[in-house]
Coordinates of C-alpha atoms in Angstrom, one line a residue:
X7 CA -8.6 25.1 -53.2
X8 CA -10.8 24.1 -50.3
X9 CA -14.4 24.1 -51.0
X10 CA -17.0 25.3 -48.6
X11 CA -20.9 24.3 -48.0
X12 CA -23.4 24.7 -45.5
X13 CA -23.6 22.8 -42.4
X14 CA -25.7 20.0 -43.1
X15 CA -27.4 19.5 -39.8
X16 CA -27.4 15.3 -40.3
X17 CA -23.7 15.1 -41.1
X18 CA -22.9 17.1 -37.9
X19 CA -24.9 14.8 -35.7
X20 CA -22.6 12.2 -37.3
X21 CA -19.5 13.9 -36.2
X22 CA -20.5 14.9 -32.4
X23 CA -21.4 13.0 -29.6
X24 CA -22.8 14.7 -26.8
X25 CA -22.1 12.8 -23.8
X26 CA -24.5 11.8 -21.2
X27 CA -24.4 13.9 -17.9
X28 CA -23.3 11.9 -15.0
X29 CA -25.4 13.3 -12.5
X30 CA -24.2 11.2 -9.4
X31 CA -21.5 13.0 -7.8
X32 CA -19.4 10.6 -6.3
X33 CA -19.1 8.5 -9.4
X34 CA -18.6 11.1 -11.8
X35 CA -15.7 12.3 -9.3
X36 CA -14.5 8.6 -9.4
X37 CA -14.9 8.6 -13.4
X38 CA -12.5 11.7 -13.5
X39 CA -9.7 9.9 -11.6
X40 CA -7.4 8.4 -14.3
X41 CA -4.5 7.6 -11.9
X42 CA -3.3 6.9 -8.2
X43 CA -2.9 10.7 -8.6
X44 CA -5.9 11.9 -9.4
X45 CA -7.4 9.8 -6.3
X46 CA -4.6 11.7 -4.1
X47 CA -5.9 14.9 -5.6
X48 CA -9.4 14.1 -5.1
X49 CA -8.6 12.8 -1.5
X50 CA -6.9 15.8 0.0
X51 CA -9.3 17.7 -1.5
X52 CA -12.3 16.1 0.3
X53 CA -10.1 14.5 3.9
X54 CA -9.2 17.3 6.5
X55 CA -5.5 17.8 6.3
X56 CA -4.4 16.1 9.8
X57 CA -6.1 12.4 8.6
X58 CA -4.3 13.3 5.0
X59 CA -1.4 14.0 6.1
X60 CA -1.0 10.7 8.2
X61 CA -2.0 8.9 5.4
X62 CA 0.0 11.3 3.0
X63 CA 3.1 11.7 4.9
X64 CA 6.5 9.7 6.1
X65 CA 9.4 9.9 8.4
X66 CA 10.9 13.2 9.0
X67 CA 12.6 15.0 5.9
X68 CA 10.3 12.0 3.9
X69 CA 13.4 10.9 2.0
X70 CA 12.6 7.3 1.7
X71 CA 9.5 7.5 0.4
X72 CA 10.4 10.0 -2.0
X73 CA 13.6 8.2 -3.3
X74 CA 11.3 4.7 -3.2
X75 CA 9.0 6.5 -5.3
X76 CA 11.7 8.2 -7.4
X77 CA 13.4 4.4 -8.1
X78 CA 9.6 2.7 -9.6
X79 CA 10.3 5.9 -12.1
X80 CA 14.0 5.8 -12.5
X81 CA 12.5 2.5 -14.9
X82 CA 13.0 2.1 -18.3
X83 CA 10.9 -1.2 -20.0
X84 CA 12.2 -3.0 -23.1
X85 CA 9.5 -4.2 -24.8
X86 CA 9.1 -7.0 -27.6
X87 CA 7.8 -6.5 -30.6
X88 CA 6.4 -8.9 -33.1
X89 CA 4.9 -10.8 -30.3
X90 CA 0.9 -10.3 -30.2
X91 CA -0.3 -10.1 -26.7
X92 CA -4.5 -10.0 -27.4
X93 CA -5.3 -11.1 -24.1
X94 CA -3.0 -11.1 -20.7
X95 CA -3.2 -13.1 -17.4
X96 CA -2.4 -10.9 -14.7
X97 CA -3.3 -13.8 -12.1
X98 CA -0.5 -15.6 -9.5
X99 CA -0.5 -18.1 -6.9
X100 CA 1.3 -16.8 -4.0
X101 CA 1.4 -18.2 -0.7
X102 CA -0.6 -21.3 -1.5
X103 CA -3.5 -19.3 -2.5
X104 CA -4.9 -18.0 -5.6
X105 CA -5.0 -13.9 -6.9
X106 CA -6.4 -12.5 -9.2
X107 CA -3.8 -9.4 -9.9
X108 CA -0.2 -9.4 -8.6
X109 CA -0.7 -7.6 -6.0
X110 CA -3.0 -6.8 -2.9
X111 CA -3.8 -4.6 0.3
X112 CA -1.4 -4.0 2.6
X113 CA -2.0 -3.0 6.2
X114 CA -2.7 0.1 8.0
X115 CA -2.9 1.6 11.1
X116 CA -6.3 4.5 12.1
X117 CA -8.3 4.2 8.5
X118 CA -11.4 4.8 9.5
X119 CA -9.9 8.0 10.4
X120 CA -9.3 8.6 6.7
X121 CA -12.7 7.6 5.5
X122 CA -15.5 5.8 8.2
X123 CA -15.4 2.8 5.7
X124 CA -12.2 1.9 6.8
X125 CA -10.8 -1.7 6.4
X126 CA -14.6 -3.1 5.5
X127 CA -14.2 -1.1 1.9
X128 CA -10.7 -2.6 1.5
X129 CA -11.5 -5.9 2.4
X130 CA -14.8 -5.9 0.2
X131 CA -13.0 -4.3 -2.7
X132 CA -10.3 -7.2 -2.3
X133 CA -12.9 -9.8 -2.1
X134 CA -14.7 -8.4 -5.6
X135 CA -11.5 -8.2 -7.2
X136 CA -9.8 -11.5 -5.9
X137 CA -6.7 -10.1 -3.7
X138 CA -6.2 -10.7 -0.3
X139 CA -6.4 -7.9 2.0
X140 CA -4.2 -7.0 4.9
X141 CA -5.9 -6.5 8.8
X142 CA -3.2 -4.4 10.3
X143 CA -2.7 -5.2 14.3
X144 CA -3.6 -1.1 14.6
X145 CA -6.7 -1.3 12.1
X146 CA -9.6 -0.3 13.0
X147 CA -12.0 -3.0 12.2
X148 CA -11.8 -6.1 14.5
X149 CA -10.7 -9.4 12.9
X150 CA -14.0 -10.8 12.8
X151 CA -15.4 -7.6 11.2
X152 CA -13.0 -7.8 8.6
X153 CA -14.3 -12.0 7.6
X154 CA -17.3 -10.8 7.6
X155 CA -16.6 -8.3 5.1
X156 CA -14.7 -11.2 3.1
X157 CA -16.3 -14.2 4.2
X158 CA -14.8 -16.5 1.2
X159 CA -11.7 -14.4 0.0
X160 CA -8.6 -14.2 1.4
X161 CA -7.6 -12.0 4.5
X162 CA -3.9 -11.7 5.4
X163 CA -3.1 -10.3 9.1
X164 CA 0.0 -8.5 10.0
X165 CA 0.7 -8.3 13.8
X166 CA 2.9 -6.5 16.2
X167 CA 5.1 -7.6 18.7
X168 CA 3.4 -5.7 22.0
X169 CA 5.0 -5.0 25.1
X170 CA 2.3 -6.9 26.3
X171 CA 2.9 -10.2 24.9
X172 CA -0.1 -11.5 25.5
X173 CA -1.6 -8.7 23.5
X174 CA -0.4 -10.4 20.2
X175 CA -0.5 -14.0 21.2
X176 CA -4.3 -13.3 21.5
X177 CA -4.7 -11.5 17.9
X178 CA -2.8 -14.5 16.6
X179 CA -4.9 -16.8 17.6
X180 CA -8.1 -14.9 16.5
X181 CA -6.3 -14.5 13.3
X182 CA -6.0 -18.4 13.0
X183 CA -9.8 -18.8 14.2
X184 CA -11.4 -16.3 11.6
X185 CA -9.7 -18.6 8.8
X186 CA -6.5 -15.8 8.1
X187 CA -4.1 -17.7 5.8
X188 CA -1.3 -15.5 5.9
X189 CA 0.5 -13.6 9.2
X190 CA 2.7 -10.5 8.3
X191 CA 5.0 -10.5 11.2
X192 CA 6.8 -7.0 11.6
X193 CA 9.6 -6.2 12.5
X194 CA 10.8 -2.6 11.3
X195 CA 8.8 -0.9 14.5
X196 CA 10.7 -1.3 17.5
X197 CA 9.7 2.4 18.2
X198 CA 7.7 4.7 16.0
X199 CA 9.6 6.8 13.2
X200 CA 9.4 10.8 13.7
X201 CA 6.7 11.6 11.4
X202 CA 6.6 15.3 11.7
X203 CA 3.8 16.4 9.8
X204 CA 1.4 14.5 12.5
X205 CA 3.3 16.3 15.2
X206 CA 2.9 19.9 13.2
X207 CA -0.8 19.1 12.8
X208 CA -1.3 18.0 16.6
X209 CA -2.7 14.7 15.0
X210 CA -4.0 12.1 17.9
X211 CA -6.6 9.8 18.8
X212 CA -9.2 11.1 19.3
X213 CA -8.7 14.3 17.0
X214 CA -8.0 17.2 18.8
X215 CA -10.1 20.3 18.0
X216 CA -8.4 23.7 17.8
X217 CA -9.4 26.2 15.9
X218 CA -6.7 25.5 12.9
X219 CA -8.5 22.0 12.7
X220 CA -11.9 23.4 12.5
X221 CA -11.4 26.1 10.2
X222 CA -9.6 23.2 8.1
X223 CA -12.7 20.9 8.7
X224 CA -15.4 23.9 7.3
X225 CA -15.2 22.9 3.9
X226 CA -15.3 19.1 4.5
X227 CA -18.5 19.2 6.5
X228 CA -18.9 14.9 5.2
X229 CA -16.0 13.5 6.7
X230 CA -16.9 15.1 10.0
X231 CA -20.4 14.3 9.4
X232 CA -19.6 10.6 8.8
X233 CA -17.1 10.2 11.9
X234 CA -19.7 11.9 14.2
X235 CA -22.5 9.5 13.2
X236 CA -20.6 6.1 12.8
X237 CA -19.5 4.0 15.1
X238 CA -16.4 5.0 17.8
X239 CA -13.3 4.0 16.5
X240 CA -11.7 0.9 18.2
X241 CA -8.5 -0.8 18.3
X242 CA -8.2 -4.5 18.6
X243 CA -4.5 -4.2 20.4
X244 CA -5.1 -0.6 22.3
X245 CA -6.4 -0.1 25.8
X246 CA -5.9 3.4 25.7
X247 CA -6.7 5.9 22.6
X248 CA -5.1 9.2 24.2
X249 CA -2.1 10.6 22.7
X250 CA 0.0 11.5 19.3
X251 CA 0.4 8.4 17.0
X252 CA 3.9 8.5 17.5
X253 CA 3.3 8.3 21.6
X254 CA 0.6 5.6 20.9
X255 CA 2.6 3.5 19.1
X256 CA 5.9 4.0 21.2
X257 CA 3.9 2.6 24.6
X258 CA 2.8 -0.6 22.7
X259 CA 5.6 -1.4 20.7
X260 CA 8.6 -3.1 22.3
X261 CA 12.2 -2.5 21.3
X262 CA 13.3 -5.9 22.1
X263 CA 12.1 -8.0 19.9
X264 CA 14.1 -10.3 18.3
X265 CA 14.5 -14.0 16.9
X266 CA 12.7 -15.7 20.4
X267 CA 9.7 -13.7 19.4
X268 CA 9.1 -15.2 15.9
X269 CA 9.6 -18.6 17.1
X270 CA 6.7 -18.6 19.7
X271 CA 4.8 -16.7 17.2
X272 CA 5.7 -19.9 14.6
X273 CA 4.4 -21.9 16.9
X274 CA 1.2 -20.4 17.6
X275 CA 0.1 -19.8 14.1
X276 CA -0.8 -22.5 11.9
X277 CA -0.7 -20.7 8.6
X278 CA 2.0 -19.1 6.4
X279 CA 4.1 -16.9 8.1
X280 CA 6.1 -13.5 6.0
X281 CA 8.2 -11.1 7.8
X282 CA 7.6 -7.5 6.9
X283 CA 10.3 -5.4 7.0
X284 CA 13.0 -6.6 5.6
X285 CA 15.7 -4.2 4.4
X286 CA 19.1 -5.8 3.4
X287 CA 20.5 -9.2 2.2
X288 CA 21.8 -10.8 4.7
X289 CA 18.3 -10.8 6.9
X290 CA 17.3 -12.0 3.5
X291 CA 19.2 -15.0 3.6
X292 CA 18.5 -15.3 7.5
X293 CA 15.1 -15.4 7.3
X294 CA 14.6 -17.9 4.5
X295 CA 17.4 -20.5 6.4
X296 CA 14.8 -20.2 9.4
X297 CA 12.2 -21.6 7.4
X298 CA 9.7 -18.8 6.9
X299 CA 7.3 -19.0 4.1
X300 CA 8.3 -15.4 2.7
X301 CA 9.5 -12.4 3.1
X302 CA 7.9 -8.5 2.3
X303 CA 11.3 -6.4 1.2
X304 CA 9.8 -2.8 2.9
X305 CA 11.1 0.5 4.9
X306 CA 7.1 0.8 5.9
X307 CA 6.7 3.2 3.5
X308 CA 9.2 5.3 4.5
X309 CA 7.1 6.3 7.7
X310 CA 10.0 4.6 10.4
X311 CA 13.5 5.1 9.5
X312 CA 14.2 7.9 7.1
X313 CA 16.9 7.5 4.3
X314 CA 16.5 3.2 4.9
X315 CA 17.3 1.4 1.7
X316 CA 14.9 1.4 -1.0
X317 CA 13.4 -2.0 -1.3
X318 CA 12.6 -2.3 -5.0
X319 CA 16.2 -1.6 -5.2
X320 CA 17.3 -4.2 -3.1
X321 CA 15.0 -6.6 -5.1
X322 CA 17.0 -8.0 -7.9
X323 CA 20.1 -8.9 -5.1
X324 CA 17.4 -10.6 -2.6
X325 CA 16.2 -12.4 -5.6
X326 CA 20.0 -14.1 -6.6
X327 CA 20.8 -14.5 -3.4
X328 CA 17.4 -16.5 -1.6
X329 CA 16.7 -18.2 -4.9
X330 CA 13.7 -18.6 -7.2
X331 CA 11.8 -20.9 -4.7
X332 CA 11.7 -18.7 -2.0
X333 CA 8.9 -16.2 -1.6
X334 CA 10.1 -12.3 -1.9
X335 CA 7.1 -9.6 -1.9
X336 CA 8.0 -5.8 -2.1
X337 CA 6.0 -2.8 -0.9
X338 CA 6.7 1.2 -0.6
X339 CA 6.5 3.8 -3.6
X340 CA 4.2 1.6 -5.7
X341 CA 1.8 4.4 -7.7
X342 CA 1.0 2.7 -10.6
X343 CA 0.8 -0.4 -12.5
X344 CA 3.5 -0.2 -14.2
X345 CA 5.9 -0.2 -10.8
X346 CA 4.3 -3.7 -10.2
X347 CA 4.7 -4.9 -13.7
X348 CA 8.8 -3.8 -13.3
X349 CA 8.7 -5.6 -9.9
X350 CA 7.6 -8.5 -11.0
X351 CA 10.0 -8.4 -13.7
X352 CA 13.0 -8.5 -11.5
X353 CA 11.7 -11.3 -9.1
X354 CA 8.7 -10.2 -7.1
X355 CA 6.7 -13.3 -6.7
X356 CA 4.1 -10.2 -5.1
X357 CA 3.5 -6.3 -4.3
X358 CA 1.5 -4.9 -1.9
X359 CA -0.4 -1.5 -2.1
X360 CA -1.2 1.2 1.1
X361 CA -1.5 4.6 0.2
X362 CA -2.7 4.1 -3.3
X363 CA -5.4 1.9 -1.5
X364 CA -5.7 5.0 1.1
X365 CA -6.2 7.6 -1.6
X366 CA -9.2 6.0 -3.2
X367 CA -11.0 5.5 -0.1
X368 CA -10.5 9.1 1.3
X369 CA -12.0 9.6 -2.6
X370 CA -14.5 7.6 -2.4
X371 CA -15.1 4.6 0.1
X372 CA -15.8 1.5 -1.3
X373 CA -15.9 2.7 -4.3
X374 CA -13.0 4.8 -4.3
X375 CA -10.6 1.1 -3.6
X376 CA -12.6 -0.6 -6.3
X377 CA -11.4 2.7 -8.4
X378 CA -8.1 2.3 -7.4
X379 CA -8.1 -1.6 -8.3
X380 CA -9.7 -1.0 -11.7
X381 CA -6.6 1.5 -12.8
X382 CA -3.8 -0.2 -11.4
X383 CA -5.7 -3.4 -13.2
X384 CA -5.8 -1.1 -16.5
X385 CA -2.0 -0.4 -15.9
X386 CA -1.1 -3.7 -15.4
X387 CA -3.0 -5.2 -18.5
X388 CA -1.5 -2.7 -20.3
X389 CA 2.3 -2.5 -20.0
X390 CA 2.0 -6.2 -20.0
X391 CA 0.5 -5.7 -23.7
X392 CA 3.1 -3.2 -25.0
X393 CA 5.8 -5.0 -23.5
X394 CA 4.9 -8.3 -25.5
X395 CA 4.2 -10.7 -22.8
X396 CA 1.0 -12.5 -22.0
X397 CA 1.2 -14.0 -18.5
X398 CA 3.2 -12.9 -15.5
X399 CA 5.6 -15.6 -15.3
X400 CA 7.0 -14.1 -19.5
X401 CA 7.9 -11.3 -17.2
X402 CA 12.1 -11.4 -16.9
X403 CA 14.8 -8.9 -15.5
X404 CA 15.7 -8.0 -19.4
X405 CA 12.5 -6.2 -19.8
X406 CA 13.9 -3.6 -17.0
X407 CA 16.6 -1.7 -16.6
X408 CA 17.0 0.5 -13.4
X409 CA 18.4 3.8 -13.8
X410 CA 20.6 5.0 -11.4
X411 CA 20.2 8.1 -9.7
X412 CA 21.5 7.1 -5.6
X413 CA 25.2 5.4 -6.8
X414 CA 26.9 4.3 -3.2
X415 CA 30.5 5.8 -2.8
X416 CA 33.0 3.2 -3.0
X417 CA 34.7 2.4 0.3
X418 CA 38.6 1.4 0.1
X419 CA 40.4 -0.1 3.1
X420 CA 41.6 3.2 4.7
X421 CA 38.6 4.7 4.6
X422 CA 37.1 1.3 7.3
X423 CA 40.1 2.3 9.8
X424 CA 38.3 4.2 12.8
X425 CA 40.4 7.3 13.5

């Protein structure tokens, strides 16, 4: 029978904790975020919903990002047991540079529309947590801004190939002068994909007002306050601001870019060269018999050509097929550590981050990326614990098995013949 006392008012004091109120708002919102999700949460919440919704959305019916995202979880781990993992090193050299985590910031376009720190948080919170950071040709923080926001780290720049060629020959070299190590040449925007929820919400640069975005903009009275009383935006490669992002993008791309361009580029840049966009084996093969230094496997997030391949998909083939000395990096879909973890697993010498980087800044700023950094860190550290392994380089394709949701239809010879 259970016996009953009093409360003895020194035992309870023993068995509760109360905890200490947290009385500055934007940390205890940070705090609170236990996952790239919560941030997202927390970031539509506080961002009006055209700058979200950029961030937020892809290409048209958003397939690829959806089925990229779907494939990190499609993942099952096999872990090891019996082998203790106290302590883990989550650090790689990649590119001929040190990092501290396996993976790091990738570029994007308009973010101090998202939040008015913009690419000076990211490459701050890269330089505290030793990862390079990405300066995206449509950022908007000049290249010298961004050194002097990561004087001694590492700063990667990924560049366009303009209509105006001169345009890019001229960020290259101000690239190679600020000390950038790394140039992410891209080459999956000949034109800009449909992304329809910036043509639903009349997104452009310079915001348009109508009364749906002001309305929107009532209860978010900081972001407005913050882009009316910083700085105006500008664009190191844009002459002109006026337009939808799609139209912005479509004057200064150029559809004919092609093998002629990377070699001029290769000869003005004196560092490591990747090219980002990469979607199938054969460029795979291309690219390293050209003598690059690396290659990014991405569809851009899914933002340019709906239903593209899924890159961590593609990873394990790319791996066999360039080799184990050949650098292969993989963005789009990656929400937690644990995506990175399987990626390396199957051959990723490096990942790269964008919206998860996006959602704790719209959070937070500064300290919104250094919240997003600490969980996928936590992540990391973890799965690496409870799948046995204490280094990166433990990691091997028998920890992961990708389940199989997207199974191609096999094609026999009849079915080739055009009718």
């Amino acid at each position: 029978m259970v016996q009953r006392q009093v409360p003895n008012p020194a035992e309870l004091l023993d068995l509760m904790k109360f905890k200490k109120p947290e009385f500055n708002g934007k940390k205890r919102r940070l705090d609170s975020a236990l996952t790239i999700d919560d941030l997202r949460t927390i970031a539509k919440r506080r961002t009006p919903k055209a700058a979200f919704d950029y961030t937020d959305g892809a290409a048209e019916g958003e397939l690829s990002l959806t089925r990229a995202r779907q494939a990190f979880q499609d993942v099952e781990f096999h872990p090891g047991i019996l082998r203790p993992a106290p302590s883990v090193d989550t650090s790689v050299d990649i590119l001929g540079g040190p990092s501290a985590l396996p993976f790091g910031i990738a570029p994007t376009g308009f973010t101090r529309l998202m939040q008015t720190e913009g690419e000076v948080a990211g490459a701050g919170a890269a330089a505290a947590a030793g990862i390079p950071f990405t300066l995206s040709t449509l950022g908007t923080t000049s290249i010298e801004g961004v050194k002097a926001a990561n004087p001694h780290g590492r700063n990667w720049f990924q560049l366009y190939v303009m209509r105006d060629r001169e345009i890019s020959y001229e960020l290259t070299r101000r690239a190679a002068a600020a000390g950038f190590d790394t140039l992410q040449f891209t080459v999956d925007t000949p034109v800009a994909g449909a992304r329809l929820r910036d043509k639903r919400n009349g997104f452009s640069i310079p915001p348009q007002l109508t009364l749906g975005t002001i309305i929107n903009a009532i209860p978010r009275p900081w972001w407005w306050y913050d882009f009316l009383t910083t700085p105006k935006l500008e664009f190191a490669s844009l002459s002109t601001t006026g337009g939808t992002v799609g139209e912005l993008l479509d004057a200064a791309m150029d559809p004919t870019i092609s093998y002629d361009d990377l070699a001029v580029i290769r000869d003005i840049w004196p560092g490591k060269i990747v090219i980002k966009g990469v979607q199938n084996v054969e460029d795979s093969m291309r690219l390293r018999d050209a003598g690059v230094d690396g290659i990014v496997l991405s569809n851009h997030g899914g933002r340019q050509l709906d239903r593209a391949p899924i890159p961590f998909h593609l990873l394990p083939e790319v791996r066999r097929a360039v080799g184990d000395d050949f650098t292969v990096m993989v963005d789009t879909g990656i929400m937690n550590g644990a995506d990175i973890v399987a990626a390396v697993a199957l051959g990723a010498d490096f990942t790269l981050i964008g919206r998860a980087y996006l959602y704790g800044l719209m959070a937070g700023g500064r300290a919104g990326v250094d919240r997003t950094i600490d969980i996928l860190r936590t992540e990391i550290e973890r799965t690496m614990r409870l799948l046995g392994v204490a280094s990166l380089a433990e990691l091997e394709p028998s920890h992961v098995t990708q389940l199989t949701r997207l199974v191609p239809v096999t094609r026999t010879a009849s079915d080739a013949v055009v009718r």
